mmCIF file of C-alpha atoms and ligand atoms in Angstrom:
data_model
loop_
_atom_site.group_PDB
_atom_site.id
_atom_site.type_symbol
_atom_site.label_atom_id
_atom_site.label_comp_id
_atom_site.label_asym_id
_atom_site.label_seq_id
_atom_site.Cartn_x
_atom_site.Cartn_y
_atom_site.Cartn_z
ATOM 1 C CA MET A 262 73.424 -189.730 -77.840
ATOM 2 C CA THR A 263 71.469 -189.772 -81.073
ATOM 3 C CA ILE A 264 71.871 -190.839 -84.656
ATOM 4 C CA GLN A 265 69.697 -187.927 -85.809
ATOM 5 C CA GLY A 266 70.512 -186.400 -89.172
ATOM 6 C CA LEU A 267 72.535 -189.203 -90.796
ATOM 7 C CA THR A 268 72.103 -190.325 -94.391
ATOM 8 C CA VAL A 269 73.231 -193.920 -94.964
ATOM 9 C CA ALA A 270 73.836 -195.449 -98.411
ATOM 10 C CA LEU A 271 73.175 -199.189 -98.522
ATOM 11 C CA SER A 272 74.272 -201.544 -101.279
ATOM 12 C CA LYS A 273 71.357 -203.202 -103.060
ATOM 13 C CA GLY A 274 71.689 -206.826 -104.106
ATOM 14 C CA ARG A 275 73.594 -209.691 -102.548
ATOM 15 C CA ILE A 276 74.557 -208.056 -99.260
ATOM 16 C CA MET A 277 71.319 -206.164 -98.649
ATOM 17 C CA ASP A 278 69.452 -208.763 -96.553
ATOM 18 C CA GLN A 279 72.378 -209.423 -94.252
ATOM 19 C CA THR A 280 72.998 -205.679 -93.893
ATOM 20 C CA LEU A 281 69.386 -205.118 -92.858
ATOM 21 C CA ASP A 282 69.557 -208.035 -90.385
ATOM 22 C CA LEU A 283 72.588 -206.430 -88.741
ATOM 23 C CA LEU A 284 71.047 -202.950 -88.613
ATOM 24 C CA ARG A 285 67.840 -204.352 -87.092
ATOM 25 C CA GLU A 286 69.789 -206.444 -84.558
ATOM 26 C CA ALA A 287 71.639 -203.286 -83.592
ATOM 27 C CA GLY A 288 68.283 -201.633 -82.855
ATOM 28 C CA LEU A 289 68.687 -199.107 -85.663
ATOM 29 C CA PRO A 290 65.367 -197.822 -87.010
ATOM 30 C CA VAL A 291 65.241 -199.635 -90.369
ATOM 31 C CA PRO A 292 62.059 -198.799 -92.350
ATOM 32 C CA GLN A 293 59.642 -201.742 -92.308
ATOM 33 C CA ASP A 294 58.991 -201.612 -96.051
ATOM 34 C CA ILE A 295 62.639 -201.320 -97.129
ATOM 35 C CA GLU A 296 62.670 -204.825 -98.658
ATOM 36 C CA THR A 297 59.432 -204.388 -100.604
ATOM 37 C CA SER A 298 59.377 -200.711 -101.492
ATOM 38 C CA ARG A 299 60.592 -199.447 -104.857
ATOM 39 C CA LYS A 300 61.555 -196.135 -103.221
ATOM 40 C CA LEU A 301 65.252 -195.327 -103.341
ATOM 41 C CA ILE A 302 65.254 -192.899 -100.419
ATOM 42 C CA LEU A 303 63.563 -194.156 -97.267
ATOM 43 C CA PRO A 304 63.290 -192.259 -93.990
ATOM 44 C CA SER A 305 63.779 -194.341 -90.879
ATOM 45 C CA MET A 306 60.709 -195.221 -88.829
ATOM 46 C CA GLY A 307 61.025 -192.196 -86.556
ATOM 47 C CA GLY A 308 62.366 -189.984 -89.349
ATOM 48 C CA GLU A 309 65.743 -189.577 -87.520
ATOM 49 C CA ILE A 310 67.839 -190.814 -90.415
ATOM 50 C CA GLU A 311 67.551 -191.561 -94.115
ATOM 51 C CA PHE A 312 68.530 -194.645 -96.081
ATOM 52 C CA ILE A 313 69.571 -194.442 -99.735
ATOM 53 C CA LEU A 314 69.450 -197.684 -101.735
ATOM 54 C CA ALA A 315 72.247 -197.690 -104.282
ATOM 55 C CA LYS A 316 74.017 -199.954 -106.706
ATOM 56 C CA PRO A 317 77.084 -201.242 -104.796
ATOM 57 C CA VAL A 318 79.585 -199.704 -107.197
ATOM 58 C CA ASP A 319 78.047 -196.236 -106.652
ATOM 59 C CA VAL A 320 78.107 -196.291 -102.840
ATOM 60 C CA PRO A 321 81.705 -194.974 -102.525
ATOM 61 C CA THR A 322 80.807 -192.112 -104.862
ATOM 62 C CA TYR A 323 77.801 -191.045 -102.777
ATOM 63 C CA VAL A 324 79.878 -191.158 -99.608
ATOM 64 C CA GLU A 325 82.880 -189.324 -101.002
ATOM 65 C CA TYR A 326 80.678 -186.533 -102.323
ATOM 66 C CA GLY A 327 78.976 -186.305 -98.920
ATOM 67 C CA VAL A 328 75.428 -186.909 -100.172
ATOM 68 C CA ALA A 329 75.566 -189.911 -97.825
ATOM 69 C CA ASP A 330 77.405 -189.627 -94.496
ATOM 70 C CA LEU A 331 77.820 -193.394 -94.203
ATOM 71 C CA GLY A 332 77.897 -196.255 -96.643
ATOM 72 C CA VAL A 333 77.774 -200.042 -96.507
ATOM 73 C CA VAL A 334 79.804 -201.645 -99.276
ATOM 74 C CA GLY A 335 82.130 -204.530 -100.145
ATOM 75 C CA LYS A 336 85.901 -204.145 -99.708
ATOM 76 C CA ASP A 337 86.299 -205.173 -103.337
ATOM 77 C CA VAL A 338 84.229 -202.199 -104.487
ATOM 78 C CA LEU A 339 86.062 -199.894 -102.063
ATOM 79 C CA VAL A 340 89.553 -200.855 -103.219
ATOM 80 C CA GLU A 341 88.540 -200.695 -106.870
ATOM 81 C CA ALA A 342 86.953 -197.249 -106.422
ATOM 82 C CA GLY A 343 90.000 -195.880 -104.605
ATOM 83 C CA ARG A 344 87.958 -193.098 -103.030
ATOM 84 C CA ASP A 345 89.018 -190.995 -100.070
ATOM 85 C CA LEU A 346 86.810 -192.370 -97.286
ATOM 86 C CA TYR A 347 87.105 -193.481 -93.660
ATOM 87 C CA GLU A 348 86.596 -197.171 -93.122
ATOM 88 C CA LEU A 349 84.878 -197.503 -89.734
ATOM 89 C CA LEU A 350 83.860 -201.120 -89.273
ATOM 90 C CA ASP A 351 84.257 -204.554 -90.852
ATOM 91 C CA LEU A 352 80.697 -205.903 -90.821
ATOM 92 C CA ASN A 353 82.013 -209.423 -91.469
ATOM 93 C CA ILE A 354 79.254 -210.257 -93.977
ATOM 94 C CA GLY A 355 79.534 -210.778 -97.751
ATOM 95 C CA ARG A 356 82.761 -212.643 -97.222
ATOM 96 C CA CYS A 357 84.631 -213.912 -100.205
ATOM 97 C CA LYS A 358 88.092 -213.713 -101.748
ATOM 98 C CA MET A 359 89.522 -211.786 -104.647
ATOM 99 C CA SER A 360 91.494 -214.310 -106.650
ATOM 100 C CA VAL A 361 93.319 -214.969 -109.885
ATOM 101 C CA ALA A 362 91.865 -217.941 -111.738
ATOM 102 C CA GLY A 363 92.297 -219.710 -115.035
ATOM 103 C CA LEU A 364 92.224 -223.038 -116.810
ATOM 104 C CA PRO A 365 94.136 -225.786 -114.968
ATOM 105 C CA GLU A 366 96.451 -226.488 -117.909
ATOM 106 C CA LYS A 367 99.290 -224.045 -118.335
ATOM 107 C CA PRO A 368 98.344 -221.597 -121.063
ATOM 108 C CA ALA A 369 100.671 -220.879 -123.972
ATOM 109 C CA HIS A 370 103.255 -218.229 -123.156
ATOM 110 C CA TYR A 371 102.097 -214.935 -124.621
ATOM 111 C CA ALA A 372 104.263 -211.836 -124.897
ATOM 112 C CA MET A 373 101.497 -209.860 -123.194
ATOM 113 C CA PRO A 374 99.169 -212.142 -121.203
ATOM 114 C CA ARG A 375 95.577 -210.970 -120.912
ATOM 115 C CA VAL A 376 93.544 -210.812 -117.699
ATOM 116 C CA ALA A 377 89.780 -210.177 -117.741
ATOM 117 C CA SER A 378 88.178 -208.557 -114.746
ATOM 118 C CA LYS A 379 85.340 -206.481 -113.371
ATOM 119 C CA TYR A 380 88.048 -205.007 -111.129
ATOM 120 C CA PRO A 381 90.640 -203.489 -113.526
ATOM 121 C CA ARG A 382 92.384 -201.375 -110.899
ATOM 122 C CA ILE A 383 92.826 -204.308 -108.486
ATOM 123 C CA ALA A 384 94.048 -206.540 -111.314
ATOM 124 C CA THR A 385 96.454 -203.945 -112.700
ATOM 125 C CA GLU A 386 97.900 -203.170 -109.255
ATOM 126 C CA TYR A 387 98.271 -206.822 -108.363
ATOM 127 C CA PHE A 388 100.229 -207.761 -111.493
ATOM 128 C CA ARG A 389 102.247 -204.539 -111.399
ATOM 129 C CA GLY A 390 103.201 -205.355 -107.797
ATOM 130 C CA ARG A 391 104.503 -208.698 -108.966
ATOM 131 C CA GLY A 392 106.431 -207.142 -111.814
ATOM 132 C CA GLN A 393 104.300 -208.919 -114.414
ATOM 133 C CA GLN A 394 103.184 -207.073 -117.503
ATOM 134 C CA VAL A 395 99.645 -207.945 -118.468
ATOM 135 C CA GLU A 396 96.842 -206.431 -120.494
ATOM 136 C CA VAL A 397 93.769 -206.032 -118.310
ATOM 137 C CA ILE A 398 90.444 -206.294 -120.135
ATOM 138 C CA PHE A 399 87.425 -204.840 -118.356
ATOM 139 C CA LEU A 400 84.241 -206.906 -118.297
ATOM 140 C CA ASN A 401 80.991 -206.099 -116.466
ATOM 141 C CA GLY A 402 80.211 -209.645 -115.342
ATOM 142 C CA SER A 403 80.281 -213.360 -116.217
ATOM 143 C CA VAL A 404 84.056 -212.903 -116.209
ATOM 144 C CA GLU A 405 84.566 -216.688 -116.044
ATOM 145 C CA LEU A 406 83.636 -216.793 -119.722
ATOM 146 C CA ALA A 407 86.822 -215.050 -120.783
ATOM 147 C CA PRO A 408 89.303 -218.004 -120.519
ATOM 148 C CA LEU A 409 86.703 -220.381 -121.961
ATOM 149 C CA ILE A 410 86.291 -218.426 -125.146
ATOM 150 C CA GLY A 411 89.877 -217.296 -125.559
ATOM 151 C CA LEU A 412 89.504 -213.635 -124.573
ATOM 152 C CA ALA A 413 92.006 -213.857 -121.754
ATOM 153 C CA GLU A 414 94.176 -216.523 -120.140
ATOM 154 C CA ARG A 415 93.295 -215.500 -116.611
ATOM 155 C CA ILE A 416 90.643 -213.658 -114.657
ATOM 156 C CA VAL A 417 90.596 -211.630 -111.457
ATOM 157 C CA ASP A 418 87.260 -212.026 -109.706
ATOM 158 C CA VAL A 419 85.575 -212.722 -106.403
ATOM 159 C CA VAL A 420 85.268 -216.339 -105.346
ATOM 160 C CA GLU A 421 82.851 -217.322 -102.636
ATOM 161 C CA THR A 422 81.913 -221.017 -102.724
ATOM 162 C CA GLY A 423 84.104 -221.720 -105.778
ATOM 163 C CA ARG A 424 81.104 -223.206 -107.576
ATOM 164 C CA THR A 425 81.160 -220.846 -110.576
ATOM 165 C CA LEU A 426 84.850 -221.600 -111.194
ATOM 166 C CA LYS A 427 84.337 -225.366 -110.780
ATOM 167 C CA GLU A 428 81.346 -225.576 -113.054
ATOM 168 C CA ASN A 429 83.275 -223.760 -115.727
ATOM 169 C CA GLY A 430 86.404 -225.904 -115.365
ATOM 170 C CA LEU A 431 88.535 -223.116 -113.855
ATOM 171 C CA VAL A 432 90.829 -223.162 -110.819
ATOM 172 C CA VAL A 433 92.122 -220.587 -108.390
ATOM 173 C CA GLN A 434 95.788 -219.809 -109.097
ATOM 174 C CA GLU A 435 96.483 -217.137 -106.475
ATOM 175 C CA ASP A 436 94.511 -215.347 -103.797
ATOM 176 C CA ILE A 437 94.813 -211.554 -103.815
ATOM 177 C CA MET A 438 92.823 -210.448 -100.744
ATOM 178 C CA ASP A 439 90.013 -211.284 -98.376
ATOM 179 C CA ILE A 440 86.799 -209.397 -98.967
ATOM 180 C CA SER A 441 84.001 -208.473 -96.596
ATOM 181 C CA THR A 442 81.425 -205.712 -96.248
ATOM 182 C CA ARG A 443 82.558 -202.444 -94.631
ATOM 183 C CA LEU A 444 80.918 -199.417 -93.030
ATOM 184 C CA VAL A 445 82.527 -196.284 -94.463
ATOM 185 C CA ALA A 446 82.134 -192.562 -93.696
ATOM 186 C CA ASN A 447 82.543 -189.305 -95.514
ATOM 187 C CA ARG A 448 85.559 -187.454 -94.131
ATOM 188 C CA MET A 449 83.750 -184.179 -93.480
ATOM 189 C CA SER A 450 80.695 -185.916 -91.937
ATOM 190 C CA PHE A 451 83.062 -187.852 -89.698
ATOM 191 C CA ARG A 452 84.069 -184.557 -88.123
ATOM 192 C CA LEU A 453 80.854 -182.561 -88.355
ATOM 193 C CA LYS A 454 78.512 -185.373 -87.338
ATOM 194 C CA SER A 455 80.908 -187.239 -85.091
ATOM 195 C CA GLN A 456 78.410 -187.800 -82.267
ATOM 196 C CA ALA A 457 75.781 -189.334 -84.507
ATOM 197 C CA ILE A 458 78.340 -191.465 -86.361
ATOM 198 C CA ASP A 459 79.912 -192.641 -83.066
ATOM 199 C CA GLU A 460 76.489 -193.654 -81.863
ATOM 200 C CA PHE A 461 75.695 -195.496 -85.098
ATOM 201 C CA VAL A 462 78.987 -197.433 -84.799
ATOM 202 C CA ARG A 463 78.483 -198.027 -81.082
ATOM 203 C CA LEU A 464 75.144 -199.699 -81.775
ATOM 204 C CA LEU A 465 76.434 -201.733 -84.703
ATOM 205 C CA ARG A 466 79.745 -202.947 -83.335
ATOM 206 C CA PRO A 467 78.403 -205.504 -80.820
ATOM 207 C CA VAL A 468 76.196 -207.290 -83.363
ATOM 208 C CA VAL A 469 78.990 -207.875 -85.854
ATOM 209 C CA LYS A 470 79.593 -211.621 -85.929
ATOM 210 C CA LYS A 471 83.193 -212.628 -85.506
ATOM 211 C CA GLU A 472 82.924 -216.282 -86.330
ATOM 212 C CA GLU A 473 81.720 -216.224 -89.978
ATOM 213 C CA THR A 474 83.953 -218.103 -92.349
ATOM 214 C CA VAL A 475 84.371 -217.860 -96.100
HETATM 215 N N1 ATP B 347 79.857 -214.705 -104.620
HETATM 216 C C1 ATP B 347 79.941 -213.382 -104.621
HETATM 217 N N2 ATP B 347 80.008 -212.729 -105.757
HETATM 218 C C2 ATP B 347 80.049 -211.395 -105.793
HETATM 219 N N3 ATP B 347 80.127 -210.606 -104.701
HETATM 220 C C3 ATP B 347 80.087 -211.225 -103.547
HETATM 221 C C4 ATP B 347 80.013 -212.605 -103.445
HETATM 222 N N4 ATP B 347 79.972 -212.894 -102.159
HETATM 223 C C5 ATP B 347 80.040 -211.758 -101.515
HETATM 224 N N5 ATP B 347 80.114 -210.726 -102.363
HETATM 225 C C6 ATP B 347 80.151 -209.280 -101.969
HETATM 226 O O1 ATP B 347 78.870 -208.734 -102.237
HETATM 227 C C7 ATP B 347 78.969 -207.453 -102.863
HETATM 228 C C8 ATP B 347 77.733 -207.175 -103.670
HETATM 229 O O2 ATP B 347 77.566 -208.158 -104.657
HETATM 230 P P1 ATP B 347 76.484 -207.970 -105.789
HETATM 231 O O3 ATP B 347 76.564 -209.174 -106.655
HETATM 232 O O4 ATP B 347 75.155 -207.582 -105.178
HETATM 233 O O5 ATP B 347 76.999 -206.645 -106.481
HETATM 234 P P2 ATP B 347 77.485 -206.401 -107.935
HETATM 235 O O6 ATP B 347 78.478 -207.429 -108.322
HETATM 236 O O7 ATP B 347 77.916 -204.960 -107.970
HETATM 237 O O8 ATP B 347 76.162 -206.624 -108.701
HETATM 238 P P3 ATP B 347 75.506 -205.876 -109.891
HETATM 239 O O9 ATP B 347 76.619 -205.509 -110.822
HETATM 240 O O10 ATP B 347 74.607 -206.948 -110.390
HETATM 241 O O11 ATP B 347 74.798 -204.718 -109.237
HETATM 242 C C9 ATP B 347 80.266 -207.551 -103.628
HETATM 243 O O12 ATP B 347 80.809 -206.273 -103.862
HETATM 244 C C10 ATP B 347 81.162 -208.382 -102.694
HETATM 245 O O13 ATP B 347 81.731 -207.539 -101.727
HETATM 246 O O1 PRP B 348 82.373 -218.714 -105.854
HETATM 247 P P1 PRP B 348 80.921 -218.554 -106.130
HETATM 248 O O2 PRP B 348 80.100 -218.818 -104.916
HETATM 249 O O3 PRP B 348 80.447 -219.310 -107.334
HETATM 250 O O4 PRP B 348 80.657 -216.974 -106.414
HETATM 251 C C1 PRP B 348 81.451 -216.247 -107.298
HETATM 252 C C2 PRP B 348 80.648 -215.737 -108.450
HETATM 253 O O5 PRP B 348 79.667 -214.812 -107.995
HETATM 254 C C3 PRP B 348 79.833 -213.543 -108.644
HETATM 255 O O6 PRP B 348 79.064 -213.460 -109.747
HETATM 256 P P2 PRP B 348 77.634 -212.861 -109.785
HETATM 257 O O7 PRP B 348 76.621 -213.876 -109.438
HETATM 258 O O8 PRP B 348 77.578 -211.579 -108.944
HETATM 259 O O9 PRP B 348 77.472 -212.484 -111.315
HETATM 260 P P3 PRP B 348 78.435 -211.669 -112.279
HETATM 261 O O10 PRP B 348 79.421 -212.671 -112.788
HETATM 262 O O11 PRP B 348 77.532 -211.178 -113.336
HETATM 263 O O12 PRP B 348 79.114 -210.575 -111.476
HETATM 264 C C4 PRP B 348 81.308 -213.552 -109.028
HETATM 265 O O13 PRP B 348 81.578 -212.651 -110.103
HETATM 266 C C5 PRP B 348 81.562 -214.977 -109.409
HETATM 267 O O14 PRP B 348 81.166 -215.225 -110.724
#
């Protein structure tokens, strides 16, 4: 079996190093200069496959449109994107939680409470599911600022160590879901390149660590 002909979109940033460790441990032909190069498309060492280095939030888009057969991306990004992809493997890295947080003291009761988040779809669905009407305000980052400066009473964001919340005087109020990094596939590629994708997964599966904790 061979992995020939696959294009794999990797998330740049926080999960990149651990992703490359896993791929290398699996014996996949990761280009040697992938960490240092400024190239965004890198052929594997033997030229069998191609890696695309993308912003995490764009990975589901590349995979849904089929310009990448496979993608490596956080569950948070996947759920928020709501794209039509196959989820093949939980890589068990980049573990954190999606949580609701706010100031410890009970905020004043507003007619329409405000929630700031980089994940507006997840936040909207969560509060809708609980029958709570809220106004969700989209922010691109530093979401913890919102309750401190009176933009919103609560936030929905990822929490890993809890340090950012703690240092800003915020506390977790509810956990929404566990997050980890996933391997996803384009639906058409999954059928047309099934042998190569099966082989990719077969190599990767045994090196996925089970014992990591948040
Ligand atoms: N403490 C954490 N904060 C954010 N994401 C985390 C954390 N721990 C693990 N992750 C996971 O890592 C993924 C990538 O995080 P990273 O910060 O690189 O991306 P990003 O938030 O899209 O960054 P940027 O907007 O700067 O490109 C997240 O989608 C999430 O699944
Ligand atoms: O629980 P912790 O270990 O403190 O990690 C959680 C923090 O990390 C992420 O921020 P990031 O550094 O990606 O910056 P951002 O706020 O600009 O997204 C996330 O948005 C939280 O702020």
